[in-house]
PDB file of C-alpha atoms and ligand atoms in Angstrom:
ATOM      1  CA  MET A   1     127.908 -63.039  94.542  1.00  0.00           C
ATOM      2  CA  ASN A   2     128.634 -62.393  90.897  1.00  0.00           C
ATOM      3  CA  ILE A   3     126.422 -64.106  88.416  1.00  0.00           C
ATOM      4  CA  SER A   4     128.506 -65.872  85.804  1.00  0.00           C
ATOM      5  CA  MET A   5     127.394 -64.687  82.427  1.00  0.00           C
ATOM      6  CA  ASN A   6     128.332 -65.105  78.860  1.00  0.00           C
ATOM      7  CA  PRO A   7     130.535 -62.111  77.934  1.00  0.00           C
ATOM      8  CA  ASN A   8     128.508 -61.731  74.755  1.00  0.00           C
ATOM      9  CA  SER A   9     125.275 -61.559  76.674  1.00  0.00           C
ATOM     10  CA  GLU A  10     123.071 -58.582  76.020  1.00  0.00           C
ATOM     11  CA  LEU A  11     122.128 -58.095  79.642  1.00  0.00           C
ATOM     12  CA  ASN A  12     123.385 -54.517  79.601  1.00  0.00           C
ATOM     13  CA  GLN A  13     120.577 -53.554  77.316  1.00  0.00           C
ATOM     14  CA  SER A  14     117.230 -52.806  78.885  1.00  0.00           C
ATOM     15  CA  ILE A  15     115.566 -55.250  76.509  1.00  0.00           C
ATOM     16  CA  VAL A  16     117.175 -58.385  75.168  1.00  0.00           C
ATOM     17  CA  ASN A  17     116.141 -58.998  71.590  1.00  0.00           C
ATOM     18  CA  VAL A  18     115.761 -62.617  70.583  1.00  0.00           C
ATOM     19  CA  PRO A  19     115.602 -62.427  66.786  1.00  0.00           C
ATOM     20  CA  ASN A  20     112.063 -62.829  65.462  1.00  0.00           C
ATOM     21  CA  LEU A  21     110.867 -64.451  68.667  1.00  0.00           C
ATOM     22  CA  VAL A  22     110.097 -62.675  71.927  1.00  0.00           C
ATOM     23  CA  GLN A  23     111.510 -59.732  73.801  1.00  0.00           C
ATOM     24  CA  VAL A  24     112.640 -60.737  77.278  1.00  0.00           C
ATOM     25  CA  PRO A  25     112.830 -57.842  79.747  1.00  0.00           C
ATOM     26  CA  ASP A  26     116.214 -57.433  81.430  1.00  0.00           C
ATOM     27  CA  PRO A  27     114.967 -57.846  85.054  1.00  0.00           C
ATOM     28  CA  LEU A  28     113.429 -61.180  84.143  1.00  0.00           C
ATOM     29  CA  ILE A  29     116.706 -62.450  82.731  1.00  0.00           C
ATOM     30  CA  LYS A  30     118.487 -61.288  85.892  1.00  0.00           C
ATOM     31  CA  GLN A  31     115.933 -63.070  88.086  1.00  0.00           C
ATOM     32  CA  ALA A  32     116.334 -66.240  86.037  1.00  0.00           C
ATOM     33  CA  TYR A  33     120.117 -66.160  86.587  1.00  0.00           C
ATOM     34  CA  GLN A  34     119.648 -65.545  90.316  1.00  0.00           C
ATOM     35  CA  PHE A  35     117.206 -68.440  90.556  1.00  0.00           C
ATOM     36  CA  GLN A  36     119.600 -70.705  88.678  1.00  0.00           C
ATOM     37  CA  GLU A  37     122.371 -69.704  91.061  1.00  0.00           C
ATOM     38  CA  ALA A  38     120.225 -70.410  94.135  1.00  0.00           C
ATOM     39  CA  MET A  39     119.376 -73.855  92.751  1.00  0.00           C
ATOM     40  CA  MET A  40     123.087 -74.507  92.207  1.00  0.00           C
ATOM     41  CA  MET A  41     123.673 -73.618  95.882  1.00  0.00           C
ATOM     42  CA  TYR A  42     120.998 -76.072  97.038  1.00  0.00           C
ATOM     43  CA  THR A  43     122.524 -78.761  94.802  1.00  0.00           C
ATOM     44  CA  CYS A  44     125.920 -78.128  96.426  1.00  0.00           C
ATOM     45  CA  ALA A  45     124.371 -78.340  99.907  1.00  0.00           C
ATOM     46  CA  ILE A  46     122.901 -81.734  98.976  1.00  0.00           C
ATOM     47  CA  ARG A  47     126.308 -82.888  97.749  1.00  0.00           C
ATOM     48  CA  GLU A  48     127.996 -81.817 101.008  1.00  0.00           C
ATOM     49  CA  LEU A  49     125.428 -83.548 103.174  1.00  0.00           C
ATOM     50  CA  LYS A  50     125.547 -86.698 101.041  1.00  0.00           C
ATOM     51  CA  THR A  51     129.317 -86.815 101.563  1.00  0.00           C
ATOM     52  CA  LYS A  52     128.812 -86.572 105.322  1.00  0.00           C
ATOM     53  CA  LEU A  53     126.363 -89.484 105.149  1.00  0.00           C
ATOM     54  CA  GLU A  54     128.736 -91.551 102.988  1.00  0.00           C
ATOM     55  CA  VAL A  55     131.562 -90.981 105.485  1.00  0.00           C
ATOM     56  CA  LEU A  56     129.348 -92.132 108.360  1.00  0.00           C
ATOM     57  CA  ASN A  57     128.190 -95.173 106.423  1.00  0.00           C
ATOM     58  CA  ASP A  58     131.753 -96.159 105.487  1.00  0.00           C
ATOM     59  CA  GLU A  59     132.936 -95.814 109.068  1.00  0.00           C
ATOM     60  CA  LEU A  60     130.042 -97.761 110.543  1.00  0.00           C
ATOM     61  CA  SER A  61     130.209-100.506 107.942  1.00  0.00           C
ATOM     62  CA  VAL A  62     133.878-101.152 108.795  1.00  0.00           C
ATOM     63  CA  ARG A  63     133.125-101.112 112.518  1.00  0.00           C
ATOM     64  CA  ASN A  64     129.941-103.186 112.509  1.00  0.00           C
ATOM     65  CA  SER A  65     130.422-105.239 109.311  1.00  0.00           C
ATOM     66  CA  ARG A  66     127.130-104.055 107.878  1.00  0.00           C
ATOM     67  CA  ASN A  67     125.779-100.925 106.196  1.00  0.00           C
ATOM     68  CA  PRO A  68     123.326 -98.905 108.293  1.00  0.00           C
ATOM     69  CA  ILE A  69     122.418 -96.888 105.199  1.00  0.00           C
ATOM     70  CA  GLU A  70     120.949 -98.808 102.277  1.00  0.00           C
ATOM     71  CA  LEU A  71     120.437 -95.904  99.919  1.00  0.00           C
ATOM     72  CA  VAL A  72     120.455 -92.108  99.752  1.00  0.00           C
ATOM     73  CA  LYS A  73     118.104 -90.312  97.374  1.00  0.00           C
ATOM     74  CA  SER A  74     118.009 -86.584  96.787  1.00  0.00           C
ATOM     75  CA  ARG A  75     116.208 -83.951  94.832  1.00  0.00           C
ATOM     76  CA  VAL A  76     115.963 -80.210  94.377  1.00  0.00           C
ATOM     77  CA  LYS A  77     112.362 -79.016  94.420  1.00  0.00           C
ATOM     78  CA  LYS A  78     110.921 -78.225  90.993  1.00  0.00           C
ATOM     79  CA  PRO A  79     110.262 -74.512  90.278  1.00  0.00           C
ATOM     80  CA  ILE A  80     106.528 -75.187  89.797  1.00  0.00           C
ATOM     81  CA  SER A  81     106.311 -76.914  93.212  1.00  0.00           C
ATOM     82  CA  ILE A  82     108.171 -73.999  94.815  1.00  0.00           C
ATOM     83  CA  VAL A  83     105.692 -71.479  93.384  1.00  0.00           C
ATOM     84  CA  GLU A  84     102.707 -73.680  94.349  1.00  0.00           C
ATOM     85  CA  LYS A  85     103.923 -74.069  97.947  1.00  0.00           C
ATOM     86  CA  LEU A  86     104.602 -70.346  98.393  1.00  0.00           C
ATOM     87  CA  GLN A  87     101.156 -69.520  96.985  1.00  0.00           C
ATOM     88  CA  ARG A  88      99.461 -72.186  99.126  1.00  0.00           C
ATOM     89  CA  ARG A  89     100.998 -70.610 102.226  1.00  0.00           C
ATOM     90  CA  GLY A  90     100.083 -67.075 101.137  1.00  0.00           C
ATOM     91  CA  LEU A  91     103.745 -66.056 100.911  1.00  0.00           C
ATOM     92  CA  PRO A  92     105.379 -63.776  98.337  1.00  0.00           C
ATOM     93  CA  VAL A  93     106.630 -65.609  95.262  1.00  0.00           C
ATOM     94  CA  SER A  94     110.239 -64.454  95.158  1.00  0.00           C
ATOM     95  CA  LEU A  95     113.739 -65.802  95.541  1.00  0.00           C
ATOM     96  CA  GLU A  96     114.157 -64.203  98.990  1.00  0.00           C
ATOM     97  CA  SER A  97     110.827 -65.602 100.136  1.00  0.00           C
ATOM     98  CA  MET A  98     111.788 -69.102  98.924  1.00  0.00           C
ATOM     99  CA  MET A  99     115.158 -69.032 100.713  1.00  0.00           C
ATOM    100  CA  GLU A 100     113.632 -67.668 103.907  1.00  0.00           C
ATOM    101  CA  ASN A 101     110.431 -69.678 104.131  1.00  0.00           C
ATOM    102  CA  LEU A 102     110.909 -73.030 102.420  1.00  0.00           C
ATOM    103  CA  ASP A 103     112.805 -75.733 104.301  1.00  0.00           C
ATOM    104  CA  ASP A 104     112.540 -78.423 101.658  1.00  0.00           C
ATOM    105  CA  VAL A 105     113.974 -76.878  98.488  1.00  0.00           C
ATOM    106  CA  ALA A 106     116.876 -79.271  98.975  1.00  0.00           C
ATOM    107  CA  GLY A 107     115.760 -82.719 100.103  1.00  0.00           C
ATOM    108  CA  ILE A 108     117.645 -85.863 101.044  1.00  0.00           C
ATOM    109  CA  ARG A 109     116.057 -89.209 101.843  1.00  0.00           C
ATOM    110  CA  VAL A 110     118.171 -91.662 103.796  1.00  0.00           C
ATOM    111  CA  ILE A 111     116.947 -95.251 103.624  1.00  0.00           C
ATOM    112  CA  CYS A 112     118.247 -97.307 106.541  1.00  0.00           C
ATOM    113  CA  SER A 113     118.284-101.041 107.094  1.00  0.00           C
ATOM    114  CA  PHE A 114     116.954-101.152 110.664  1.00  0.00           C
ATOM    115  CA  LEU A 115     114.945 -98.913 113.004  1.00  0.00           C
ATOM    116  CA  ASP A 116     117.859 -98.167 115.327  1.00  0.00           C
ATOM    117  CA  ASP A 117     120.040 -97.139 112.374  1.00  0.00           C
ATOM    118  CA  ILE A 118     117.705 -94.170 111.845  1.00  0.00           C
ATOM    119  CA  TYR A 119     118.405 -92.781 115.313  1.00  0.00           C
ATOM    120  CA  ALA A 120     122.115 -93.602 115.053  1.00  0.00           C
ATOM    121  CA  VAL A 121     122.436 -91.659 111.786  1.00  0.00           C
ATOM    122  CA  ALA A 122     120.364 -88.741 113.139  1.00  0.00           C
ATOM    123  CA  GLU A 123     122.468 -88.583 116.294  1.00  0.00           C
ATOM    124  CA  MET A 124     125.739 -88.681 114.402  1.00  0.00           C
ATOM    125  CA  LEU A 125     124.610 -85.835 112.157  1.00  0.00           C
ATOM    126  CA  THR A 126     123.467 -83.845 115.200  1.00  0.00           C
ATOM    127  CA  ARG A 127     126.881 -84.270 116.847  1.00  0.00           C
ATOM    128  CA  GLN A 128     128.697 -82.648 113.896  1.00  0.00           C
ATOM    129  CA  ASP A 129     129.401 -79.049 114.892  1.00  0.00           C
ATOM    130  CA  ASP A 130     128.903 -77.669 111.392  1.00  0.00           C
ATOM    131  CA  VAL A 131     125.418 -79.155 111.190  1.00  0.00           C
ATOM    132  CA  HIS A 132     122.814 -76.860 112.733  1.00  0.00           C
ATOM    133  CA  ILE A 133     119.543 -78.541 113.627  1.00  0.00           C
ATOM    134  CA  ILE A 134     116.652 -76.229 112.799  1.00  0.00           C
ATOM    135  CA  ALA A 135     113.754 -78.612 113.452  1.00  0.00           C
ATOM    136  CA  ILE A 136     112.982 -82.260 114.086  1.00  0.00           C
ATOM    137  CA  LYS A 137     109.759 -84.159 113.483  1.00  0.00           C
ATOM    138  CA  ASP A 138     109.762 -87.716 114.752  1.00  0.00           C
ATOM    139  CA  TYR A 139     106.955 -89.384 112.832  1.00  0.00           C
ATOM    140  CA  ILE A 140     108.222 -92.783 114.053  1.00  0.00           C
ATOM    141  CA  ARG A 141     107.545 -92.229 117.746  1.00  0.00           C
ATOM    142  CA  HIS A 142     104.567 -90.076 116.754  1.00  0.00           C
ATOM    143  CA  PRO A 143     103.193 -91.463 113.460  1.00  0.00           C
ATOM    144  CA  LYS A 144     100.830 -89.313 111.394  1.00  0.00           C
ATOM    145  CA  ALA A 145      97.127 -90.229 111.614  1.00  0.00           C
ATOM    146  CA  ASN A 146      97.321 -91.879 108.174  1.00  0.00           C
ATOM    147  CA  GLY A 147     100.142 -94.185 109.329  1.00  0.00           C
ATOM    148  CA  TYR A 148     103.083 -92.283 107.801  1.00  0.00           C
ATOM    149  CA  ARG A 149     106.373 -92.916 109.579  1.00  0.00           C
ATOM    150  CA  SER A 150     109.779 -91.264 109.069  1.00  0.00           C
ATOM    151  CA  TYR A 151     112.271 -89.169 111.002  1.00  0.00           C
ATOM    152  CA  HIS A 152     112.462 -85.637 109.577  1.00  0.00           C
ATOM    153  CA  MET A 153     115.259 -83.181 110.218  1.00  0.00           C
ATOM    154  CA  ILE A 154     115.637 -79.672 108.898  1.00  0.00           C
ATOM    155  CA  VAL A 155     119.331 -78.890 109.026  1.00  0.00           C
ATOM    156  CA  GLU A 156     121.566 -76.037 107.956  1.00  0.00           C
ATOM    157  CA  ILE A 157     125.079 -76.680 106.714  1.00  0.00           C
ATOM    158  CA  PRO A 158     127.758 -74.252 105.533  1.00  0.00           C
ATOM    159  CA  VAL A 159     128.671 -74.388 101.872  1.00  0.00           C
ATOM    160  CA  PHE A 160     131.868 -72.614 100.797  1.00  0.00           C
ATOM    161  CA  PHE A 161     131.663 -70.754  97.508  1.00  0.00           C
ATOM    162  CA  SER A 162     134.359 -68.637  95.838  1.00  0.00           C
ATOM    163  CA  ASP A 163     133.517 -65.464  97.716  1.00  0.00           C
ATOM    164  CA  GLN A 164     131.278 -66.442 100.610  1.00  0.00           C
ATOM    165  CA  LYS A 165     130.178 -69.072 103.087  1.00  0.00           C
ATOM    166  CA  LYS A 166     126.461 -69.693 102.860  1.00  0.00           C
ATOM    167  CA  TRP A 167     124.351 -71.596 105.372  1.00  0.00           C
ATOM    168  CA  MET A 168     121.986 -73.736 103.328  1.00  0.00           C
ATOM    169  CA  ARG A 169     118.878 -75.494 104.620  1.00  0.00           C
ATOM    170  CA  VAL A 170     118.194 -79.110 103.728  1.00  0.00           C
ATOM    171  CA  GLU A 171     115.286 -81.398 104.646  1.00  0.00           C
ATOM    172  CA  VAL A 172     116.531 -84.840 105.633  1.00  0.00           C
ATOM    173  CA  GLN A 173     114.002 -87.672 105.802  1.00  0.00           C
ATOM    174  CA  ILE A 174     115.383 -90.803 107.453  1.00  0.00           C
ATOM    175  CA  ARG A 175     113.351 -94.014 107.242  1.00  0.00           C
ATOM    176  CA  THR A 176     113.669 -97.783 106.971  1.00  0.00           C
ATOM    177  CA  ILE A 177     113.273 -99.704 103.708  1.00  0.00           C
ATOM    178  CA  ALA A 178     109.843-100.788 104.958  1.00  0.00           C
ATOM    179  CA  MET A 179     108.730 -97.231 105.769  1.00  0.00           C
ATOM    180  CA  ASP A 180     109.974 -96.105 102.372  1.00  0.00           C
ATOM    181  CA  PHE A 181     108.000 -98.884 100.684  1.00  0.00           C
ATOM    182  CA  TRP A 182     104.793 -97.691 102.379  1.00  0.00           C
ATOM    183  CA  ALA A 183     105.438 -93.960 101.787  1.00  0.00           C
ATOM    184  CA  SER A 184     106.286 -94.480  98.103  1.00  0.00           C
ATOM    185  CA  LEU A 185     103.115 -96.450  97.445  1.00  0.00           C
ATOM    186  CA  ASP A 186     101.009 -94.065  99.540  1.00  0.00           C
ATOM    187  CA  HIS A 187     102.369 -91.185  97.466  1.00  0.00           C
ATOM    188  CA  GLN A 188     101.671 -93.023  94.179  1.00  0.00           C
ATOM    189  CA  LEU A 189      98.127 -93.930  95.177  1.00  0.00           C
ATOM    190  CA  LYS A 190      97.232 -90.414  96.288  1.00  0.00           C
ATOM    191  CA  TYR A 191      98.882 -88.833  93.289  1.00  0.00           C
ATOM    192  CA  LYS A 192      97.177 -91.036  90.712  1.00  0.00           C
ATOM    193  CA  LYS A 193      93.757 -91.710  92.235  1.00  0.00           C
ATOM    194  CA  GLU A 194      92.948 -88.884  94.564  1.00  0.00           C
ATOM    195  CA  VAL A 195      89.223 -89.610  94.936  1.00  0.00           C
ATOM    196  CA  GLU A 196      89.457 -93.289  95.864  1.00  0.00           C
ATOM    197  CA  ALA A 197      92.516 -92.779  98.061  1.00  0.00           C
ATOM    198  CA  ASN A 198      90.544 -90.336 100.182  1.00  0.00           C
ATOM    199  CA  SER A 199      87.766 -92.791 101.004  1.00  0.00           C
ATOM    200  CA  GLU A 200      87.459 -93.944 104.626  1.00  0.00           C
ATOM    201  CA  GLU A 201      87.862 -97.623 103.725  1.00  0.00           C
ATOM    202  CA  ILE A 202      91.076 -97.064 101.804  1.00  0.00           C
ATOM    203  CA  SER A 203      92.505 -94.774 104.481  1.00  0.00           C
ATOM    204  CA  THR A 204      91.881 -97.474 107.066  1.00  0.00           C
ATOM    205  CA  GLU A 205      93.530-100.134 104.911  1.00  0.00           C
ATOM    206  CA  LEU A 206      96.555 -97.940 104.308  1.00  0.00           C
ATOM    207  CA  ARG A 207      96.887 -97.215 108.027  1.00  0.00           C
ATOM    208  CA  GLU A 208      96.626-100.930 108.828  1.00  0.00           C
ATOM    209  CA  CYS A 209      99.351-101.704 106.266  1.00  0.00           C
ATOM    210  CA  ALA A 210     101.557 -99.052 107.897  1.00  0.00           C
ATOM    211  CA  GLU A 211     101.031-100.745 111.266  1.00  0.00           C
ATOM    212  CA  VAL A 212     101.905-104.207 109.898  1.00  0.00           C
ATOM    213  CA  ILE A 213     105.038-102.695 108.371  1.00  0.00           C
ATOM    214  CA  ALA A 214     106.008-100.933 111.625  1.00  0.00           C
ATOM    215  CA  ASN A 215     105.556-104.217 113.466  1.00  0.00           C
ATOM    216  CA  THR A 216     107.709-106.044 110.914  1.00  0.00           C
ATOM    217  CA  ASP A 217     110.440-103.396 111.319  1.00  0.00           C
ATOM    218  CA  GLU A 218     110.494-104.080 115.052  1.00  0.00           C
ATOM    219  CA  ARG A 219     110.596-107.856 114.553  1.00  0.00           C
ATOM    220  CA  MET A 220     113.465-107.560 112.054  1.00  0.00           C
ATOM    221  CA  LEU A 221     115.407-105.442 114.556  1.00  0.00           C
ATOM    222  CA  ASN A 222     114.805-108.070 117.260  1.00  0.00           C
ATOM    223  CA  ILE A 223     115.999-110.832 114.926  1.00  0.00           C
ATOM    224  CA  ARG A 224     119.199-108.861 114.252  1.00  0.00           C
ATOM    225  CA  LYS A 225     119.766-108.334 117.968  1.00  0.00           C
ATOM    226  CA  LYS A 226     119.314-112.071 118.659  1.00  0.00           C
ATOM    227  CA  ILE A 227     121.830-112.957 115.941  1.00  0.00           C
ATOM    228  CA  GLU A 228     124.293-110.383 117.306  1.00  0.00           C
ATOM    229  CA  ALA A 229     123.896-111.813 120.817  1.00  0.00           C
ATOM    230  CA  GLN A 230     124.630-115.315 119.465  1.00  0.00           C
ATOM    231  CA  GLU A 231     127.709-114.033 117.665  1.00  0.00           C
ATOM    232  CA  ILE A 232     129.003-112.458 120.879  1.00  0.00           C
ATOM    233  CA  ALA A 233     128.333-115.683 122.809  1.00  0.00           C
ATOM    234  CA  ILE A 234     130.249-117.747 120.228  1.00  0.00           C
ATOM    235  CA  SER A 235     133.217-115.370 120.166  1.00  0.00           C
ATOM    236  CA  LYS A 236     133.663-115.566 123.975  1.00  0.00           C
TER     237      LYS A 236
HETATM  238  P1  LIG B   1     104.880 -80.288 103.201  1.00  0.00           P
HETATM  239  O1  LIG B   1     104.123 -79.025 102.958  1.00  0.00           O
HETATM  240  O2  LIG B   1     104.338 -81.485 102.455  1.00  0.00           O
HETATM  241  O3  LIG B   1     106.357 -80.142 102.977  1.00  0.00           O
HETATM  242  O4  LIG B   1     104.636 -80.655 104.729  1.00  0.00           O
HETATM  243  P2  LIG B   1     105.222 -80.003 106.067  1.00  0.00           P
HETATM  244  O5  LIG B   1     105.984 -78.771 105.764  1.00  0.00           O
HETATM  245  O6  LIG B   1     104.133 -79.937 107.092  1.00  0.00           O
HETATM  246  O7  LIG B   1     106.304 -81.063 106.524  1.00  0.00           O
HETATM  247  P3  LIG B   1     106.171 -82.606 106.901  1.00  0.00           P
HETATM  248  O8  LIG B   1     107.391 -82.870 107.723  1.00  0.00           O
HETATM  249  O9  LIG B   1     104.868 -82.996 107.505  1.00  0.00           O
HETATM  250  O10 LIG B   1     106.265 -83.355 105.483  1.00  0.00           O
HETATM  251  C1  LIG B   1     107.332 -83.139 104.646  1.00  0.00           C
HETATM  252  C2  LIG B   1     107.484 -84.254 103.642  1.00  0.00           C
HETATM  253  O11 LIG B   1     107.332 -85.551 104.248  1.00  0.00           O
HETATM  254  C3  LIG B   1     106.486 -84.280 102.503  1.00  0.00           C
HETATM  255  O12 LIG B   1     106.832 -83.384 101.489  1.00  0.00           O
HETATM  256  C4  LIG B   1     106.574 -85.744 102.055  1.00  0.00           C
HETATM  257  O13 LIG B   1     107.760 -85.976 101.304  1.00  0.00           O
HETATM  258  C5  LIG B   1     106.717 -86.468 103.370  1.00  0.00           C
HETATM  259  N1  LIG B   1     105.397 -86.821 103.912  1.00  0.00           N
HETATM  260  C6  LIG B   1     104.742 -86.229 104.933  1.00  0.00           C
HETATM  261  N2  LIG B   1     103.556 -86.806 105.163  1.00  0.00           N
HETATM  262  C7  LIG B   1     103.434 -87.808 104.250  1.00  0.00           C
HETATM  263  C8  LIG B   1     102.403 -88.788 103.973  1.00  0.00           C
HETATM  264  O14 LIG B   1     101.366 -88.838 104.605  1.00  0.00           O
HETATM  265  N3  LIG B   1     102.648 -89.650 102.949  1.00  0.00           N
HETATM  266  C9  LIG B   1     103.800 -89.634 102.225  1.00  0.00           C
HETATM  267  N4  LIG B   1     103.941 -90.529 101.252  1.00  0.00           N
HETATM  268  N5  LIG B   1     104.770 -88.723 102.464  1.00  0.00           N
HETATM  269  C10 LIG B   1     104.606 -87.825 103.450  1.00  0.00           C
HETATM  270 MG1  LIG B   2     107.732 -81.048 101.377  1.00  0.00          MG
END
């Protein structure tokens, strides 16, 4: 794919001279453009997948008179986090290596109202023939030892650019509002106070909170089902 460039750019020279500042070697400039273009592609993949989720939410909200999806958040991984992750895994730090090895450069978080909405959304995405499922991790049926719960999907979707169709990978995390509450605070605590958050006592407390939350999610789902059953009984 062509890299869009300013026609006045000095990329044709072997060295680009920035007056009185630094000399930026040509290959570095080229790499920077290629990186920027890759990030644009991931951003487009996020947009496409978000549209799919919006369509599903609109359809289901008309059919069931409630929104299964509360909120969709997204992000493209920061360059520093990309480099750190590649280094941590002992992989080459390059554009090709990033696109081949990292599944979470583009990330979408789908916050659902109820537990069963998570599986409904995941199933509907799976049924779409232009969504390729690369991997699934069900941390709801199999929570992590620390109590973390979410449904993770690595998917590939086609994105159509001017001169090519590119299959782009996106990490989709689907969770309830309650699971998101726990995961957000868990992340904050670990990020800000690493030492204390690693202590046995705190780990146990966090895990217990996750269990209370999981239990509450199940109770809320049961309440909804009871109300729905009453509604059906009344309408008959
Ligand atoms: P990463 O190297 O972190 O991407 O992990 P992974 O490749 O083994 O994938 P995994 O599916 O386990 O986790 C991916 C993402 O899920 C993380 O980047 C977090 O956003 C989220 N996640 C996983 N475990 C936890 C956890 O214990 N706490 C919180 N708050 N988030 C988690
Ligand atoms: Mg990650």
